[in-house]
C-alpha atoms as an extended CHARMM CRD file, in Angstrom:
* protein
*
       242  EXT
         1         1  UNK       CA             -5.5140000000      -17.5810000000       89.7130000000  PROA      1               0.0000000000
         2         2  UNK       CA             -2.4740000000      -15.4610000000       90.5050000000  PROA      2               0.0000000000
         3         3  UNK       CA             -0.2100000000      -14.6120000000       87.5900000000  PROA      3               0.0000000000
         4         4  UNK       CA              3.5060000000      -14.1210000000       88.2220000000  PROA      4               0.0000000000
         5         5  UNK       CA              4.7460000000      -10.5500000000       88.0510000000  PROA      5               0.0000000000
         6         6  UNK       CA              6.5060000000       -9.6400000000       84.8110000000  PROA      6               0.0000000000
         7         7  UNK       CA             10.2800000000       -9.8550000000       84.9290000000  PROA      7               0.0000000000
         8         8  UNK       CA             12.3560000000       -6.6940000000       85.0220000000  PROA      8               0.0000000000
         9         9  UNK       CA             13.5490000000       -7.2250000000       81.4550000000  PROA      9               0.0000000000
        10        10  UNK       CA              9.9600000000       -7.4450000000       80.1950000000  PROA      10              0.0000000000
        11        11  UNK       CA              8.9710000000       -4.3520000000       82.1840000000  PROA      11              0.0000000000
        12        12  UNK       CA             11.8610000000       -2.4000000000       80.6620000000  PROA      12              0.0000000000
        13        13  UNK       CA             11.1120000000       -3.6960000000       77.1710000000  PROA      13              0.0000000000
        14        14  UNK       CA              7.4150000000       -2.7540000000       77.5880000000  PROA      14              0.0000000000
        15        15  UNK       CA              8.3540000000        0.7900000000       78.6050000000  PROA      15              0.0000000000
        16        16  UNK       CA             10.7720000000        1.3120000000       75.7250000000  PROA      16              0.0000000000
        17        17  UNK       CA              8.3360000000       -0.3030000000       73.2870000000  PROA      17              0.0000000000
        18        18  UNK       CA              5.6440000000        2.1350000000       74.4380000000  PROA      18              0.0000000000
        19        19  UNK       CA              7.9880000000        5.0900000000       73.9300000000  PROA      19              0.0000000000
        20        20  UNK       CA              8.7440000000        3.8990000000       70.3980000000  PROA      20              0.0000000000
        21        21  UNK       CA              5.1010000000        3.2730000000       69.4730000000  PROA      21              0.0000000000
        22        22  UNK       CA              3.9910000000        6.6860000000       70.7620000000  PROA      22              0.0000000000
        23        23  UNK       CA              6.7920000000        8.5290000000       69.0280000000  PROA      23              0.0000000000
        24        24  UNK       CA              8.6240000000        9.6730000000       72.1410000000  PROA      24              0.0000000000
        25        25  UNK       CA             11.5530000000        7.7080000000       70.7550000000  PROA      25              0.0000000000
        26        26  UNK       CA             11.6840000000        8.3060000000       67.0170000000  PROA      26              0.0000000000
        27        27  UNK       CA             13.0070000000        6.1260000000       64.1970000000  PROA      27              0.0000000000
        28        28  UNK       CA             16.7270000000        6.6160000000       63.7890000000  PROA      28              0.0000000000
        29        29  UNK       CA             17.1390000000        8.0610000000       67.2920000000  PROA      29              0.0000000000
        30        30  UNK       CA             19.9830000000        6.7750000000       69.4420000000  PROA      30              0.0000000000
        31        31  UNK       CA             18.9270000000        5.3180000000       72.7880000000  PROA      31              0.0000000000
        32        32  UNK       CA             20.7230000000        6.4240000000       75.9570000000  PROA      32              0.0000000000
        33        33  UNK       CA             23.8270000000        4.3850000000       76.6960000000  PROA      33              0.0000000000
        34        34  UNK       CA             23.4350000000        1.0100000000       78.3590000000  PROA      34              0.0000000000
        35        35  UNK       CA             24.9980000000        2.4450000000       81.5440000000  PROA      35              0.0000000000
        36        36  UNK       CA             22.4600000000        5.3030000000       81.5640000000  PROA      36              0.0000000000
        37        37  UNK       CA             19.5400000000        2.9530000000       80.9530000000  PROA      37              0.0000000000
        38        38  UNK       CA             20.7480000000        0.5560000000       83.6430000000  PROA      38              0.0000000000
        39        39  UNK       CA             20.8810000000        3.4380000000       86.1260000000  PROA      39              0.0000000000
        40        40  UNK       CA             17.4660000000        4.7570000000       85.0380000000  PROA      40              0.0000000000
        41        41  UNK       CA             15.7510000000        1.3910000000       85.4940000000  PROA      41              0.0000000000
        42        42  UNK       CA             17.8920000000        0.3820000000       88.4870000000  PROA      42              0.0000000000
        43        43  UNK       CA             18.9630000000       -2.9400000000       86.9800000000  PROA      43              0.0000000000
        44        44  UNK       CA             22.2340000000       -4.6580000000       86.1580000000  PROA      44              0.0000000000
        45        45  UNK       CA             23.7810000000       -4.3360000000       82.7070000000  PROA      45              0.0000000000
        46        46  UNK       CA             22.9940000000       -7.9970000000       81.7900000000  PROA      46              0.0000000000
        47        47  UNK       CA             19.2990000000       -7.4600000000       82.6490000000  PROA      47              0.0000000000
        48        48  UNK       CA             19.2210000000       -4.2760000000       80.5650000000  PROA      48              0.0000000000
        49        49  UNK       CA             20.8480000000       -6.0580000000       77.6350000000  PROA      49              0.0000000000
        50        50  UNK       CA             18.2860000000       -8.8610000000       77.8820000000  PROA      50              0.0000000000
        51        51  UNK       CA             15.5290000000       -6.2460000000       77.6310000000  PROA      51              0.0000000000
        52        52  UNK       CA             17.1530000000       -4.6760000000       74.5710000000  PROA      52              0.0000000000
        53        53  UNK       CA             17.5370000000       -8.1300000000       73.0230000000  PROA      53              0.0000000000
        54        54  UNK       CA             13.7470000000       -8.5460000000       73.1740000000  PROA      54              0.0000000000
        55        55  UNK       CA             13.3120000000       -5.3270000000       71.1890000000  PROA      55              0.0000000000
        56        56  UNK       CA             16.0630000000       -6.3070000000       68.7660000000  PROA      56              0.0000000000
        57        57  UNK       CA             14.2890000000       -9.6180000000       68.1850000000  PROA      57              0.0000000000
        58        58  UNK       CA             11.0910000000       -7.6930000000       67.3570000000  PROA      58              0.0000000000
        59        59  UNK       CA             12.9490000000       -5.4940000000       64.8720000000  PROA      59              0.0000000000
        60        60  UNK       CA             12.3090000000       -2.3330000000       66.9000000000  PROA      60              0.0000000000
        61        61  UNK       CA             15.9020000000       -1.6650000000       67.9480000000  PROA      61              0.0000000000
        62        62  UNK       CA             19.2200000000       -2.3170000000       66.2390000000  PROA      62              0.0000000000
        63        63  UNK       CA             22.6740000000       -2.3080000000       67.7990000000  PROA      63              0.0000000000
        64        64  UNK       CA             25.4250000000       -0.7450000000       65.7020000000  PROA      64              0.0000000000
        65        65  UNK       CA             28.8470000000       -1.8300000000       66.8800000000  PROA      65              0.0000000000
        66        66  UNK       CA             30.7840000000        1.0940000000       68.3050000000  PROA      66              0.0000000000
        67        67  UNK       CA             27.8190000000        3.4970000000       68.0370000000  PROA      67              0.0000000000
        68        68  UNK       CA             25.1140000000        2.1920000000       70.3620000000  PROA      68              0.0000000000
        69        69  UNK       CA             21.4590000000        1.1510000000       70.1590000000  PROA      69              0.0000000000
        70        70  UNK       CA             19.1040000000        2.9040000000       67.7460000000  PROA      70              0.0000000000
        71        71  UNK       CA             15.3710000000        2.8650000000       67.0990000000  PROA      71              0.0000000000
        72        72  UNK       CA             15.0100000000        0.9930000000       63.8560000000  PROA      72              0.0000000000
        73        73  UNK       CA             13.2010000000        2.4650000000       60.8740000000  PROA      73              0.0000000000
        74        74  UNK       CA             10.3000000000        0.1750000000       59.8520000000  PROA      74              0.0000000000
        75        75  UNK       CA             11.6410000000       -2.0430000000       57.0680000000  PROA      75              0.0000000000
        76        76  UNK       CA              9.5960000000       -3.0570000000       54.0600000000  PROA      76              0.0000000000
        77        77  UNK       CA              8.6920000000       -6.7230000000       53.9600000000  PROA      77              0.0000000000
        78        78  UNK       CA             10.2560000000       -9.1430000000       51.4990000000  PROA      78              0.0000000000
        79        79  UNK       CA              8.1320000000      -11.7390000000       49.7190000000  PROA      79              0.0000000000
        80        80  UNK       CA             10.0960000000      -14.6710000000       48.3280000000  PROA      80              0.0000000000
        81        81  UNK       CA              8.2310000000      -16.4840000000       45.5450000000  PROA      81              0.0000000000
        82        82  UNK       CA              8.9550000000      -18.2470000000       42.2630000000  PROA      82              0.0000000000
        83        83  UNK       CA             12.7160000000      -18.2250000000       42.6940000000  PROA      83              0.0000000000
        84        84  UNK       CA             13.0800000000      -14.5390000000       43.4630000000  PROA      84              0.0000000000
        85        85  UNK       CA             12.0690000000      -11.8920000000       45.9360000000  PROA      85              0.0000000000
        86        86  UNK       CA             10.2310000000       -8.5980000000       45.7940000000  PROA      86              0.0000000000
        87        87  UNK       CA              9.5800000000       -5.7820000000       48.2380000000  PROA      87              0.0000000000
        88        88  UNK       CA              6.4290000000       -4.1170000000       49.4230000000  PROA      88              0.0000000000
        89        89  UNK       CA              5.3860000000       -1.1760000000       47.2920000000  PROA      89              0.0000000000
        90        90  UNK       CA              7.6070000000        1.8180000000       47.9040000000  PROA      90              0.0000000000
        91        91  UNK       CA              6.0770000000        5.1100000000       49.0280000000  PROA      91              0.0000000000
        92        92  UNK       CA              7.4150000000        8.4140000000       47.5990000000  PROA      92              0.0000000000
        93        93  UNK       CA              9.2530000000        9.1370000000       50.8690000000  PROA      93              0.0000000000
        94        94  UNK       CA             10.9970000000        5.7410000000       51.1170000000  PROA      94              0.0000000000
        95        95  UNK       CA             14.5460000000        5.2880000000       49.9170000000  PROA      95              0.0000000000
        96        96  UNK       CA             15.2110000000        2.7920000000       47.1620000000  PROA      96              0.0000000000
        97        97  UNK       CA             16.8400000000       -0.4520000000       48.1950000000  PROA      97              0.0000000000
        98        98  UNK       CA             20.5180000000       -0.4890000000       47.2830000000  PROA      98              0.0000000000
        99        99  UNK       CA             22.6950000000       -3.5650000000       46.9140000000  PROA      99              0.0000000000
       100       100  UNK       CA             26.4250000000       -3.6620000000       47.5000000000  PROA      100             0.0000000000
       101       101  UNK       CA             28.2720000000       -6.5220000000       45.8200000000  PROA      101             0.0000000000
       102       102  UNK       CA             31.6960000000       -7.7850000000       46.8070000000  PROA      102             0.0000000000
       103       103  UNK       CA             33.3860000000      -10.2720000000       44.4840000000  PROA      103             0.0000000000
       104       104  UNK       CA             36.0330000000      -12.8290000000       45.3920000000  PROA      104             0.0000000000
       105       105  UNK       CA             37.7460000000      -15.6780000000       43.5690000000  PROA      105             0.0000000000
       106       106  UNK       CA             38.0850000000      -18.8790000000       45.5760000000  PROA      106             0.0000000000
       107       107  UNK       CA             38.4570000000      -22.6140000000       45.2850000000  PROA      107             0.0000000000
       108       108  UNK       CA             35.6240000000      -25.0320000000       46.0080000000  PROA      108             0.0000000000
       109       109  UNK       CA             35.7670000000      -26.6460000000       49.4230000000  PROA      109             0.0000000000
       110       110  UNK       CA             33.4750000000      -28.3090000000       51.9590000000  PROA      110             0.0000000000
       111       111  UNK       CA             29.7590000000      -27.8510000000       51.2750000000  PROA      111             0.0000000000
       112       112  UNK       CA             30.4610000000      -25.8990000000       48.0600000000  PROA      112             0.0000000000
       113       113  UNK       CA             31.7870000000      -29.0200000000       46.3460000000  PROA      113             0.0000000000
       114       114  UNK       CA             28.4890000000      -30.7570000000       47.1610000000  PROA      114             0.0000000000
       115       115  UNK       CA             26.2480000000      -27.8310000000       46.1710000000  PROA      115             0.0000000000
       116       116  UNK       CA             27.9740000000      -27.2090000000       42.8440000000  PROA      116             0.0000000000
       117       117  UNK       CA             28.8870000000      -30.8570000000       42.1920000000  PROA      117             0.0000000000
       118       118  UNK       CA             32.5160000000      -29.9900000000       41.5200000000  PROA      118             0.0000000000
       119       119  UNK       CA             35.8680000000      -31.3460000000       42.6220000000  PROA      119             0.0000000000
       120       120  UNK       CA             37.7080000000      -29.7910000000       45.5730000000  PROA      120             0.0000000000
       121       121  UNK       CA             39.7720000000      -26.7420000000       44.5620000000  PROA      121             0.0000000000
       122       122  UNK       CA             37.6640000000      -26.0980000000       41.4440000000  PROA      122             0.0000000000
       123       123  UNK       CA             37.7810000000      -22.3380000000       40.6530000000  PROA      123             0.0000000000
       124       124  UNK       CA             34.6480000000      -20.4060000000       41.6810000000  PROA      124             0.0000000000
       125       125  UNK       CA             33.5500000000      -16.7870000000       41.9280000000  PROA      125             0.0000000000
       126       126  UNK       CA             31.6720000000      -15.6450000000       45.0320000000  PROA      126             0.0000000000
       127       127  UNK       CA             29.2910000000      -12.6730000000       44.9490000000  PROA      127             0.0000000000
       128       128  UNK       CA             28.5990000000      -11.4030000000       48.4720000000  PROA      128             0.0000000000
       129       129  UNK       CA             25.4610000000       -9.2540000000       48.1870000000  PROA      129             0.0000000000
       130       130  UNK       CA             24.1890000000       -7.1140000000       51.0490000000  PROA      130             0.0000000000
       131       131  UNK       CA             21.0780000000       -5.0020000000       50.5080000000  PROA      131             0.0000000000
       132       132  UNK       CA             20.3560000000       -1.8450000000       52.5070000000  PROA      132             0.0000000000
       133       133  UNK       CA             17.1990000000        0.1660000000       53.0710000000  PROA      133             0.0000000000
       134       134  UNK       CA             18.4840000000        3.5500000000       54.1460000000  PROA      134             0.0000000000
       135       135  UNK       CA             21.1940000000        2.8600000000       56.7210000000  PROA      135             0.0000000000
       136       136  UNK       CA             19.8200000000       -0.5080000000       57.7820000000  PROA      136             0.0000000000
       137       137  UNK       CA             20.9540000000       -3.8380000000       56.2860000000  PROA      137             0.0000000000
       138       138  UNK       CA             18.0010000000       -5.6570000000       54.7630000000  PROA      138             0.0000000000
       139       139  UNK       CA             19.0400000000       -9.0640000000       53.3860000000  PROA      139             0.0000000000
       140       140  UNK       CA             22.1360000000      -11.0790000000       52.6170000000  PROA      140             0.0000000000
       141       141  UNK       CA             23.1000000000      -13.4500000000       49.8190000000  PROA      141             0.0000000000
       142       142  UNK       CA             26.1610000000      -15.4220000000       48.7990000000  PROA      142             0.0000000000
       143       143  UNK       CA             26.0950000000      -16.5400000000       45.1670000000  PROA      143             0.0000000000
       144       144  UNK       CA             28.6370000000      -18.9880000000       43.7750000000  PROA      144             0.0000000000
       145       145  UNK       CA             29.3080000000      -19.4380000000       40.0580000000  PROA      145             0.0000000000
       146       146  UNK       CA             31.9150000000      -21.5880000000       38.2620000000  PROA      146             0.0000000000
       147       147  UNK       CA             34.7530000000      -19.2640000000       37.2450000000  PROA      147             0.0000000000
       148       148  UNK       CA             34.3010000000      -19.8620000000       33.5090000000  PROA      148             0.0000000000
       149       149  UNK       CA             30.6570000000      -18.7220000000       33.7620000000  PROA      149             0.0000000000
       150       150  UNK       CA             31.3440000000      -15.5730000000       35.7650000000  PROA      150             0.0000000000
       151       151  UNK       CA             29.8540000000      -12.5370000000       33.9760000000  PROA      151             0.0000000000
       152       152  UNK       CA             32.3190000000       -9.8660000000       32.8880000000  PROA      152             0.0000000000
       153       153  UNK       CA             30.3340000000       -7.1640000000       34.6660000000  PROA      153             0.0000000000
       154       154  UNK       CA             28.0420000000       -7.3000000000       37.6980000000  PROA      154             0.0000000000
       155       155  UNK       CA             24.4190000000       -6.1690000000       37.1810000000  PROA      155             0.0000000000
       156       156  UNK       CA             23.3980000000       -3.3190000000       39.4640000000  PROA      156             0.0000000000
       157       157  UNK       CA             20.6000000000       -5.4490000000       40.9380000000  PROA      157             0.0000000000
       158       158  UNK       CA             22.3090000000       -8.8330000000       40.9100000000  PROA      158             0.0000000000
       159       159  UNK       CA             19.7130000000      -10.6340000000       43.0170000000  PROA      159             0.0000000000
       160       160  UNK       CA             16.6990000000       -9.2570000000       41.1680000000  PROA      160             0.0000000000
       161       161  UNK       CA             18.2750000000      -10.2020000000       37.8300000000  PROA      161             0.0000000000
       162       162  UNK       CA             19.0150000000      -13.6770000000       39.2640000000  PROA      162             0.0000000000
       163       163  UNK       CA             22.2140000000      -13.8070000000       37.2340000000  PROA      163             0.0000000000
       164       164  UNK       CA             20.1960000000      -13.7300000000       34.0220000000  PROA      164             0.0000000000
       165       165  UNK       CA             23.4350000000      -13.2660000000       32.0900000000  PROA      165             0.0000000000
       166       166  UNK       CA             24.4090000000      -16.8720000000       32.7870000000  PROA      166             0.0000000000
       167       167  UNK       CA             24.6980000000      -19.1710000000       29.8130000000  PROA      167             0.0000000000
       168       168  UNK       CA             23.5660000000      -21.7940000000       28.8530000000  PROA      168             0.0000000000
       169       169  UNK       CA             19.8660000000      -21.4810000000       29.7580000000  PROA      169             0.0000000000
       170       170  UNK       CA             18.6300000000      -23.1250000000       32.9360000000  PROA      170             0.0000000000
       171       171  UNK       CA             16.7970000000      -26.4520000000       32.9410000000  PROA      171             0.0000000000
       172       172  UNK       CA             16.0380000000      -26.8410000000       36.6440000000  PROA      172             0.0000000000
       173       173  UNK       CA             16.0800000000      -24.7210000000       39.7810000000  PROA      173             0.0000000000
       174       174  UNK       CA             15.8590000000      -26.4800000000       43.1410000000  PROA      174             0.0000000000
       175       175  UNK       CA             15.1720000000      -24.4840000000       46.2810000000  PROA      175             0.0000000000
       176       176  UNK       CA             15.3370000000      -25.5170000000       49.9190000000  PROA      176             0.0000000000
       177       177  UNK       CA             13.8070000000      -23.2470000000       52.5540000000  PROA      177             0.0000000000
       178       178  UNK       CA             14.4280000000      -23.6020000000       56.2740000000  PROA      178             0.0000000000
       179       179  UNK       CA             14.0720000000      -21.4880000000       59.4020000000  PROA      179             0.0000000000
       180       180  UNK       CA             17.0560000000      -21.2570000000       61.7180000000  PROA      180             0.0000000000
       181       181  UNK       CA             18.9930000000      -18.8850000000       63.9360000000  PROA      181             0.0000000000
       182       182  UNK       CA             21.5780000000      -16.6920000000       62.2150000000  PROA      182             0.0000000000
       183       183  UNK       CA             25.2680000000      -17.3990000000       62.4370000000  PROA      183             0.0000000000
       184       184  UNK       CA             27.3010000000      -14.7930000000       64.3720000000  PROA      184             0.0000000000
       185       185  UNK       CA             28.5720000000      -13.3510000000       61.0600000000  PROA      185             0.0000000000
       186       186  UNK       CA             25.0270000000      -13.1080000000       59.6570000000  PROA      186             0.0000000000
       187       187  UNK       CA             23.6910000000      -11.4470000000       62.8290000000  PROA      187             0.0000000000
       188       188  UNK       CA             26.5170000000       -8.8880000000       62.6850000000  PROA      188             0.0000000000
       189       189  UNK       CA             26.1020000000       -8.1720000000       58.9630000000  PROA      189             0.0000000000
       190       190  UNK       CA             22.3180000000       -7.7490000000       59.2570000000  PROA      190             0.0000000000
       191       191  UNK       CA             22.4340000000       -6.0470000000       62.6890000000  PROA      191             0.0000000000
       192       192  UNK       CA             19.8650000000       -8.4290000000       64.1170000000  PROA      192             0.0000000000
       193       193  UNK       CA             19.6270000000      -10.2940000000       67.3820000000  PROA      193             0.0000000000
       194       194  UNK       CA             21.2090000000      -13.7330000000       67.4590000000  PROA      194             0.0000000000
       195       195  UNK       CA             17.8220000000      -14.9510000000       68.7540000000  PROA      195             0.0000000000
       196       196  UNK       CA             15.8610000000      -13.6940000000       65.7090000000  PROA      196             0.0000000000
       197       197  UNK       CA             15.1160000000      -16.5060000000       63.2520000000  PROA      197             0.0000000000
       198       198  UNK       CA             15.9950000000      -16.1300000000       59.5910000000  PROA      198             0.0000000000
       199       199  UNK       CA             14.6450000000      -17.7370000000       56.4430000000  PROA      199             0.0000000000
       200       200  UNK       CA             17.5650000000      -19.6050000000       54.8970000000  PROA      200             0.0000000000
       201       201  UNK       CA             17.0480000000      -20.3480000000       51.1950000000  PROA      201             0.0000000000
       202       202  UNK       CA             19.4430000000      -22.5000000000       49.1870000000  PROA      202             0.0000000000
       203       203  UNK       CA             18.8750000000      -22.1470000000       45.4520000000  PROA      203             0.0000000000
       204       204  UNK       CA             20.7140000000      -24.4180000000       43.0050000000  PROA      204             0.0000000000
       205       205  UNK       CA             20.3520000000      -23.8650000000       39.2390000000  PROA      205             0.0000000000
       206       206  UNK       CA             21.2540000000      -26.5690000000       36.7210000000  PROA      206             0.0000000000
       207       207  UNK       CA             21.6670000000      -26.3730000000       32.9300000000  PROA      207             0.0000000000
       208       208  UNK       CA             20.2920000000      -28.9410000000       30.4100000000  PROA      208             0.0000000000
       209       209  UNK       CA             23.4890000000      -31.0220000000       30.6540000000  PROA      209             0.0000000000
       210       210  UNK       CA             23.0750000000      -31.3990000000       34.4300000000  PROA      210             0.0000000000
       211       211  UNK       CA             25.8660000000      -28.9540000000       35.2700000000  PROA      211             0.0000000000
       212       212  UNK       CA             25.2560000000      -26.6860000000       38.2720000000  PROA      212             0.0000000000
       213       213  UNK       CA             25.7320000000      -23.1180000000       37.0320000000  PROA      213             0.0000000000
       214       214  UNK       CA             24.7400000000      -21.2400000000       40.1760000000  PROA      214             0.0000000000
       215       215  UNK       CA             24.3420000000      -21.8920000000       43.8910000000  PROA      215             0.0000000000
       216       216  UNK       CA             22.7940000000      -19.0920000000       45.9350000000  PROA      216             0.0000000000
       217       217  UNK       CA             22.5380000000      -18.9380000000       49.7250000000  PROA      217             0.0000000000
       218       218  UNK       CA             19.9680000000      -16.3110000000       50.7520000000  PROA      218             0.0000000000
       219       219  UNK       CA             19.3850000000      -15.1070000000       54.3150000000  PROA      219             0.0000000000
       220       220  UNK       CA             16.1810000000      -13.1460000000       54.9980000000  PROA      220             0.0000000000
       221       221  UNK       CA             15.4280000000      -12.0040000000       58.5800000000  PROA      221             0.0000000000
       222       222  UNK       CA             12.0740000000      -13.3910000000       59.7510000000  PROA      222             0.0000000000
       223       223  UNK       CA             10.8730000000      -10.0050000000       61.0290000000  PROA      223             0.0000000000
       224       224  UNK       CA             10.4920000000       -8.8260000000       57.4260000000  PROA      224             0.0000000000
       225       225  UNK       CA             10.2460000000      -11.9170000000       55.1960000000  PROA      225             0.0000000000
       226       226  UNK       CA              7.5360000000      -14.2290000000       53.8700000000  PROA      226             0.0000000000
       227       227  UNK       CA              7.9310000000      -17.2390000000       51.5900000000  PROA      227             0.0000000000
       228       228  UNK       CA              5.0170000000      -17.8400000000       49.2080000000  PROA      228             0.0000000000
       229       229  UNK       CA              4.5320000000      -21.0540000000       47.2190000000  PROA      229             0.0000000000
       230       230  UNK       CA              1.8110000000      -21.2560000000       44.5610000000  PROA      230             0.0000000000
       231       231  UNK       CA              0.6750000000      -24.4190000000       42.8050000000  PROA      231             0.0000000000
       232       232  UNK       CA             -1.2790000000      -23.9040000000       39.5740000000  PROA      232             0.0000000000
       233       233  UNK       CA             -3.3880000000      -26.6980000000       38.1400000000  PROA      233             0.0000000000
       234       234  UNK       CA             -4.6680000000      -27.0070000000       34.5840000000  PROA      234             0.0000000000
       235       235  UNK       CA             -7.1570000000      -29.6540000000       33.5220000000  PROA      235             0.0000000000
       236       236  UNK       CA             -6.7650000000      -31.2850000000       30.1380000000  PROA      236             0.0000000000
       237       237  UNK       CA             -6.4880000000      -34.6140000000       28.4220000000  PROA      237             0.0000000000
       238       238  UNK       CA             -3.6270000000      -35.5870000000       30.6880000000  PROA      238             0.0000000000
       239       239  UNK       CA             -5.5270000000      -34.6330000000       33.8440000000  PROA      239             0.0000000000
       240       240  UNK       CA             -4.2980000000      -32.2090000000       36.4540000000  PROA      240             0.0000000000
       241       241  UNK       CA             -0.8600000000      -30.7730000000       35.8280000000  PROA      241             0.0000000000
       242       242  UNK       CA              1.2320000000      -28.9830000000       38.4220000000  PROA      242             0.0000000000
């Protein structure tokens, strides 16, 4: 059986992938310009960009607007479990993950009124959290809290703390996990290909009175994220309990 010859974009991607894996192109190194690569491989710019998109989708290359394409540093994987996330163990040479938080006051509208079960124009606070590992964006979260519950100060690791300063205590946390393509804004913020799937997690926390006290929208790129769900059973007089 005769197999079709690989396309030019796959041939180019294979060559660049080999250079990255063998260390000829090192992590953090800037690739030649798209014009130079197009001339080197004797292809059109669209074909070259399609080849780079394959590597971007694999997490090997990232495109920084205005600077060019760079070999991506290997990013530690995120495991999302039990309402929070944690990273792979950090080696002594790895930089600590840092989180930048941008705060904005806004009024509830559209899907936010449904998520938080509030009336349109209800006052909310938005925490836009972007984590970085070294120079590379790692994950993205938008957290919405009713204005009267907004903490006076923002914890350094807002996501890890899961807004533990909120009061009253939580009675229920509902999470919805889906896989989808990133929005253009998400792809730009995370410097990922628009063809790379992301884990989209919607987390809604409710207090004992039924009031929603937090709605979090997490976006974790699929090239570095796993979602783990564990069910524990105990056997007693009432039978199996989840």
